[in-house]
PDB file of C-alpha atoms in Angstrom:
ATOM      1  CA  MET A   1     111.835  52.696 133.402  1.00 56.00           C
ATOM      2  CA  LEU A   2     113.617  54.757 136.038  1.00 68.00           C
ATOM      3  CA  LEU A   3     116.460  55.457 133.612  1.00 75.00           C
ATOM      4  CA  PHE A   4     114.000  56.498 130.870  1.00 75.00           C
ATOM      5  CA  ASN A   5     112.407  59.044 133.207  1.00 78.00           C
ATOM      6  CA  ARG A   6     115.784  60.523 134.144  1.00 82.00           C
ATOM      7  CA  ILE A   7     116.898  61.303 130.590  1.00 84.00           C
ATOM      8  CA  PRO A   8     117.073  65.126 130.445  1.00 87.00           C
ATOM      9  CA  MET A   9     116.335  65.199 126.712  1.00 90.00           C
ATOM     10  CA  PRO A  10     112.651  64.997 125.696  1.00 91.00           C
ATOM     11  CA  VAL A  11     112.066  61.384 124.581  1.00 92.00           C
ATOM     12  CA  ALA A  12     108.987  59.362 123.644  1.00 91.00           C
ATOM     13  CA  VAL A  13     108.278  55.870 122.415  1.00 90.00           C
ATOM     14  CA  CYS A  14     105.570  55.726 119.737  1.00 88.00           C
ATOM     15  CA  ASP A  15     103.869  53.017 117.742  1.00 86.00           C
ATOM     16  CA  ALA A  16     104.397  52.893 113.978  1.00 78.00           C
ATOM     17  CA  SER A  17     101.606  55.427 113.388  1.00 81.00           C
ATOM     18  CA  GLY A  18     103.129  57.971 115.799  1.00 83.00           C
ATOM     19  CA  ALA A  19     100.785  57.442 118.782  1.00 89.00           C
ATOM     20  CA  ILE A  20     102.724  57.995 122.004  1.00 91.00           C
ATOM     21  CA  ILE A  21     103.075  54.867 124.134  1.00 91.00           C
ATOM     22  CA  LEU A  22     105.484  56.321 126.660  1.00 91.00           C
ATOM     23  CA  ALA A  23     106.923  59.808 127.220  1.00 91.00           C
ATOM     24  CA  ASN A  24     109.531  60.902 129.697  1.00 92.00           C
ATOM     25  CA  PRO A  25     108.968  63.906 132.009  1.00 90.00           C
ATOM     26  CA  ALA A  26     111.175  66.142 129.838  1.00 89.00           C
ATOM     27  CA  MET A  27     108.880  65.514 126.844  1.00 89.00           C
ATOM     28  CA  ALA A  28     105.765  66.076 128.942  1.00 88.00           C
ATOM     29  CA  ALA A  29     107.235  69.329 130.302  1.00 87.00           C
ATOM     30  CA  GLU A  30     107.258  70.784 126.782  1.00 85.00           C
ATOM     31  CA  TRP A  31     103.467  70.664 126.995  1.00 81.00           C
ATOM     32  CA  GLY A  32     103.086  71.463 130.708  1.00 84.00           C
ATOM     33  CA  GLU A  33     101.645  67.995 131.295  1.00 86.00           C
ATOM     34  CA  THR A  34     102.575  64.750 132.976  1.00 85.00           C
ATOM     35  CA  SER A  35     103.974  61.775 131.090  1.00 83.00           C
ATOM     36  CA  GLY A  36     100.749  59.796 131.389  1.00 87.00           C
ATOM     37  CA  THR A  37      98.592  62.500 129.795  1.00 88.00           C
ATOM     38  CA  LEU A  38     100.564  62.302 126.542  1.00 88.00           C
ATOM     39  CA  ARG A  39      99.856  58.578 126.168  1.00 90.00           C
ATOM     40  CA  GLY A  40      97.758  57.910 123.060  1.00 91.00           C
ATOM     41  CA  ARG A  41      98.295  61.339 121.497  1.00 90.00           C
ATOM     42  CA  ASN A  42      99.927  61.425 118.100  1.00 88.00           C
ATOM     43  CA  VAL A  43     103.355  63.019 118.042  1.00 85.00           C
ATOM     44  CA  LEU A  44     102.352  64.939 114.883  1.00 81.00           C
ATOM     45  CA  GLU A  45      99.521  66.622 116.814  1.00 84.00           C
ATOM     46  CA  LEU A  46     102.117  68.047 119.176  1.00 86.00           C
ATOM     47  CA  PHE A  47     104.877  68.936 116.735  1.00 86.00           C
ATOM     48  CA  ARG A  48     104.355  70.458 113.295  1.00 87.00           C
ATOM     49  CA  PRO A  49     106.858  69.280 110.667  1.00 86.00           C
ATOM     50  CA  ASP A  50     108.394  72.057 108.596  1.00 84.00           C
ATOM     51  CA  GLU A  51     108.209  69.770 105.544  1.00 81.00           C
ATOM     52  CA  LYS A  52     105.464  67.148 105.196  1.00 75.00           C
ATOM     53  CA  THR A  53     107.658  65.043 102.900  1.00 76.00           C
ATOM     54  CA  GLN A  54     109.931  64.217 105.838  1.00 68.00           C
ATOM     55  CA  VAL A  55     107.047  62.446 107.597  1.00 70.00           C
ATOM     56  CA  LEU A  56     106.150  60.484 104.464  1.00 72.00           C
ATOM     57  CA  ARG A  57     109.756  59.336 104.191  1.00 71.00           C
ATOM     58  CA  ILE A  58     109.683  57.992 107.762  1.00 69.00           C
ATOM     59  CA  ALA A  59     106.340  56.245 107.231  1.00 70.00           C
ATOM     60  CA  GLU A  60     107.726  54.507 104.152  1.00 72.00           C
ATOM     61  CA  ALA A  61     110.888  53.486 106.024  1.00 68.00           C
ATOM     62  CA  VAL A  62     108.853  52.013 108.882  1.00 67.00           C
ATOM     63  CA  ARG A  63     106.658  50.125 106.406  1.00 70.00           C
ATOM     64  CA  LEU A  64     109.768  48.675 104.738  1.00 69.00           C
ATOM     65  CA  ARG A  65     111.300  47.917 108.189  1.00 67.00           C
ATOM     66  CA  HIS A  66     114.393  50.037 107.531  1.00 67.00           C
ATOM     67  CA  ARG A  67     116.577  50.721 110.536  1.00 67.00           C
ATOM     68  CA  SER A  68     117.952  54.212 110.408  1.00 71.00           C
ATOM     69  CA  ARG A  69     117.547  57.554 112.145  1.00 76.00           C
ATOM     70  CA  TYR A  70     115.250  60.057 110.500  1.00 78.00           C
ATOM     71  CA  PRO A  71     115.486  63.714 111.525  1.00 84.00           C
ATOM     72  CA  VAL A  72     112.443  65.932 111.056  1.00 85.00           C
ATOM     73  CA  ALA A  73     112.560  69.716 111.437  1.00 88.00           C
ATOM     74  CA  VAL A  74     109.588  70.750 113.597  1.00 89.00           C
ATOM     75  CA  HIS A  75     108.041  73.714 115.360  1.00 89.00           C
ATOM     76  CA  TRP A  76     105.521  73.933 118.192  1.00 87.00           C
ATOM     77  CA  ALA A  77     104.009  76.260 120.737  1.00 86.00           C
ATOM     78  CA  ALA A  78     105.277  75.092 124.120  1.00 81.00           C
ATOM     79  CA  ALA A  79     103.339  75.214 127.380  1.00 77.00           C
ATOM     80  CA  ASP A  80     104.890  78.566 128.295  1.00 77.00           C
ATOM     81  CA  GLY A  81     103.463  80.088 125.090  1.00 79.00           C
ATOM     82  CA  VAL A  82     106.831  80.425 123.403  1.00 85.00           C
ATOM     83  CA  ARG A  83     107.048  79.179 119.833  1.00 90.00           C
ATOM     84  CA  ARG A  84     109.986  76.809 119.573  1.00 89.00           C
ATOM     85  CA  HIS A  85     111.697  75.027 116.728  1.00 91.00           C
ATOM     86  CA  GLY A  86     113.891  72.006 116.753  1.00 90.00           C
ATOM     87  CA  GLU A  87     114.508  68.556 115.406  1.00 91.00           C
ATOM     88  CA  LEU A  88     112.663  65.328 116.135  1.00 86.00           C
ATOM     89  CA  THR A  89     114.744  62.266 115.447  1.00 86.00           C
ATOM     90  CA  ALA A  90     112.671  59.154 114.858  1.00 83.00           C
ATOM     91  CA  GLU A  91     114.468  55.838 115.098  1.00 83.00           C
ATOM     92  CA  PRO A  92     112.604  52.614 114.311  1.00 80.00           C
ATOM     93  CA  VAL A  93     113.009  50.075 117.143  1.00 79.00           C
ATOM     94  CA  SER A  94     111.644  46.566 117.739  1.00 71.00           C
ATOM     95  CA  ASP A  95     112.587  43.358 119.517  1.00 70.00           C
ATOM     96  CA  THR A  96     112.814  41.312 116.314  1.00 72.00           C
ATOM     97  CA  VAL A  97     113.606  42.066 112.692  1.00 66.00           C
ATOM     98  CA  ASP A  98     110.228  40.736 111.518  1.00 69.00           C
ATOM     99  CA  GLU A  99     108.175  42.807 113.930  1.00 70.00           C
ATOM    100  CA  THR A 100     106.736  46.153 112.753  1.00 68.00           C
ATOM    101  CA  PRO A 101     108.952  48.650 114.514  1.00 72.00           C
ATOM    102  CA  GLY A 102     107.836  51.335 116.877  1.00 80.00           C
ATOM    103  CA  LEU A 103     109.583  54.691 116.967  1.00 83.00           C
ATOM    104  CA  LEU A 104     111.966  56.081 119.518  1.00 86.00           C
ATOM    105  CA  VAL A 105     111.476  59.843 119.196  1.00 88.00           C
ATOM    106  CA  LEU A 106     114.043  62.282 120.566  1.00 89.00           C
ATOM    107  CA  LEU A 107     113.506  66.039 120.580  1.00 90.00           C
ATOM    108  CA  ARG A 108     116.316  68.527 120.272  1.00 91.00           C
ATOM    109  CA  VAL A 109     115.206  72.103 120.932  1.00 89.00           C
ATOM    110  CA  LEU A 110     117.149  74.444 118.656  1.00 90.00           C
ATOM    111  CA  GLY A 111     115.652  77.802 119.490  1.00 87.00           C
ATOM    112  CA  GLU A 112     112.770  79.989 120.476  1.00 85.00           C
ATOM    113  CA  GLU A 113     110.860  82.673 118.689  1.00 76.00           C
ATOM    114  CA  ARG A 114     109.503  85.107 121.207  1.00 59.00           C
ATOM    115  CA  ALA A 115     106.414  86.953 120.105  1.00 52.00           C
ATOM    116  CA  PRO A 116     107.386  90.489 119.212  1.00 52.00           C
ATOM    117  CA  ALA A 117     106.438  92.972 121.862  1.00 50.00           C
ATOM    118  CA  ALA A 118     103.214  94.604 120.912  1.00 49.00           C
ATOM    119  CA  ALA A 119     103.903  98.075 119.657  1.00 49.00           C
ATOM    120  CA  PRO A 120     101.777 100.659 121.311  1.00 47.00           C
ATOM    121  CA  ALA A 121      98.761 101.378 119.186  1.00 48.00           C
ATOM    122  CA  PRO A 122      99.228 104.644 117.389  1.00 46.00           C
ATOM    123  CA  ALA A 123      96.978 107.410 118.540  1.00 51.00           C
ATOM    124  CA  GLU A 124      94.521 107.643 115.706  1.00 63.00           C
ATOM    125  CA  THR A 125      94.038 111.327 116.042  1.00 79.00           C
ATOM    126  CA  ALA A 126      96.178 114.272 115.282  1.00 85.00           C
ATOM    127  CA  THR A 127      95.685 117.824 116.365  1.00 88.00           C
ATOM    128  CA  ALA A 128      94.433 120.262 113.751  1.00 88.00           C
ATOM    129  CA  ALA A 129      97.947 121.719 113.436  1.00 89.00           C
ATOM    130  CA  GLU A 130      99.521 118.274 113.045  1.00 90.00           C
ATOM    131  CA  ALA A 131      96.948 117.255 110.438  1.00 90.00           C
ATOM    132  CA  ARG A 132      97.530 120.457 108.466  1.00 92.00           C
ATOM    133  CA  ILE A 133     101.334 119.955 108.581  1.00 92.00           C
ATOM    134  CA  LEU A 134     100.892 116.368 107.359  1.00 91.00           C
ATOM    135  CA  ALA A 135      98.677 117.567 104.500  1.00 92.00           C
ATOM    136  CA  LEU A 136     101.321 120.110 103.478  1.00 92.00           C
ATOM    137  CA  LEU A 137     104.096 117.486 103.600  1.00 90.00           C
ATOM    138  CA  ALA A 138     101.952 115.038 101.593  1.00 90.00           C
ATOM    139  CA  GLY A 139     101.600 117.768  98.974  1.00 91.00           C
ATOM    140  CA  GLY A 140     105.388 118.112  98.720  1.00 91.00           C
ATOM    141  CA  ALA A 141     106.048 121.077 101.014  1.00 91.00           C
ATOM    142  CA  THR A 142     109.381 121.363 102.761  1.00 92.00           C
ATOM    143  CA  THR A 143     109.626 122.099 106.471  1.00 92.00           C
ATOM    144  CA  ALA A 144     110.277 125.788 105.695  1.00 94.00           C
ATOM    145  CA  GLN A 145     107.277 125.992 103.328  1.00 94.00           C
ATOM    146  CA  ALA A 146     105.027 124.263 105.875  1.00 92.00           C
ATOM    147  CA  ALA A 147     106.244 126.693 108.554  1.00 92.00           C
ATOM    148  CA  ARG A 148     105.387 129.718 106.341  1.00 94.00           C
ATOM    149  CA  ASP A 149     101.925 128.347 105.498  1.00 93.00           C
ATOM    150  CA  MET A 150     101.204 127.533 109.153  1.00 89.00           C
ATOM    151  CA  GLY A 151     102.612 130.751 110.588  1.00 91.00           C
ATOM    152  CA  LEU A 152     105.130 128.787 112.638  1.00 90.00           C
ATOM    153  CA  THR A 153     108.891 128.601 112.819  1.00 93.00           C
ATOM    154  CA  THR A 154     110.681 125.623 111.286  1.00 92.00           C
ATOM    155  CA  ASP A 155     111.396 124.466 114.845  1.00 92.00           C
ATOM    156  CA  GLY A 156     107.643 124.567 115.545  1.00 90.00           C
ATOM    157  CA  VAL A 157     106.925 122.314 112.548  1.00 92.00           C
ATOM    158  CA  THR A 158     109.773 119.984 113.553  1.00 91.00           C
ATOM    159  CA  TYR A 159     108.342 119.832 117.086  1.00 90.00           C
ATOM    160  CA  HIS A 160     104.929 118.708 115.794  1.00 91.00           C
ATOM    161  CA  LEU A 161     106.514 116.142 113.471  1.00 91.00           C
ATOM    162  CA  ARG A 162     108.704 114.772 116.264  1.00 91.00           C
ATOM    163  CA  ARG A 163     105.661 114.355 118.538  1.00 90.00           C
ATOM    164  CA  LEU A 164     103.787 112.508 115.768  1.00 90.00           C
ATOM    165  CA  THR A 165     106.807 110.344 115.014  1.00 88.00           C
ATOM    166  CA  GLU A 166     107.053 109.259 118.656  1.00 87.00           C
ATOM    167  CA  ARG A 167     103.316 108.750 119.078  1.00 88.00           C
ATOM    168  CA  TRP A 168     102.865 106.739 115.870  1.00 87.00           C
ATOM    169  CA  GLY A 169     106.240 104.975 115.969  1.00 85.00           C
ATOM    170  CA  ALA A 170     107.076 106.147 112.458  1.00 86.00           C
ATOM    171  CA  ALA A 171     110.598 105.865 111.098  1.00 87.00           C
ATOM    172  CA  ASN A 172     110.512 108.984 108.916  1.00 89.00           C
ATOM    173  CA  ARG A 173     108.274 111.644 107.366  1.00 88.00           C
ATOM    174  CA  THR A 174     107.228 109.448 104.476  1.00 88.00           C
ATOM    175  CA  GLU A 175     105.939 106.863 106.938  1.00 89.00           C
ATOM    176  CA  LEU A 176     104.177 109.614 108.892  1.00 89.00           C
ATOM    177  CA  VAL A 177     102.270 110.649 105.773  1.00 89.00           C
ATOM    178  CA  ALA A 178     101.450 107.040 104.901  1.00 87.00           C
ATOM    179  CA  ARG A 179     100.095 106.425 108.404  1.00 87.00           C
ATOM    180  CA  ALA A 180      98.098 109.626 108.254  1.00 87.00           C
ATOM    181  CA  TYR A 181      96.313 108.242 105.187  1.00 86.00           C
ATOM    182  CA  ALA A 182      95.927 104.795 106.768  1.00 84.00           C
ATOM    183  CA  LEU A 183      94.473 106.257 109.973  1.00 84.00           C
ATOM    184  CA  GLY A 184      92.099 108.561 108.137  1.00 84.00           C
ATOM    185  CA  VAL A 185      93.797 111.767 109.259  1.00 88.00           C
ATOM    186  CA  LEU A 186      94.293 112.656 105.582  1.00 87.00           C
ATOM    187  CA  ALA A 187      91.509 112.079 103.068  1.00 83.00           C
ATOM    188  CA  PRO A 188      92.577 109.542 100.435  1.00 81.00           C
ATOM    189  CA  GLY A 189      92.026 110.319  96.760  1.00 76.00           C
ATOM    190  CA  VAL A 190      92.000 114.092  97.210  1.00 76.00           C
ATOM    191  CA  TRP A 191      94.566 116.433  95.654  1.00 75.00           C
ATOM    192  CA  PRO A 192      95.965 118.586  97.042  1.00 73.00           C
ATOM    193  CA  PRO A 193      95.969 116.606 100.288  1.00 75.00           C
ATOM    194  CA  VAL A 194      93.522 117.772 102.952  1.00 77.00           C
ATOM    195  CA  ALA A 195      93.128 116.894 106.569  1.00 71.00           C
TER     196      ALA A 195
END
């Protein structure tokens, strides 16, 4: 038992249905729990198989008392909130050939998927000048035409567009116009576009 607890790789012993009989501390650490608290939980409650057919294949092998290793691609949300993916290897084990085997389950963590950093929420408003510039661009005006219509220089129009681009996190002018419609700055279904 002491050796089992010292294995650095997450390991569990399960019955034929996948209920955990014994888990080492490395396995329990994936869930921020102690080894004893995992006892009785089904391994498929903890880890989600990428393909359900892999689990059916293992169940059939256990039923037929085959002795082979069966890898299953899985993903899970670990105790630290990070979504991980890896491979569970289930190996049927028993003391005798006639006995229904249990499963020795080893987990190999292959990677993490950090949640993308939340983008700052775009400011849903635009100044009257910004809204008017967006309406002109949505109607097909160039920067120079928008500047003439607004009574600004082209640098003035570019300044307003740059501020909107930074505030809304837009990649280009087309995206700025699309967001203006999505945020209600421009009235949808109206031509020519109006703010």
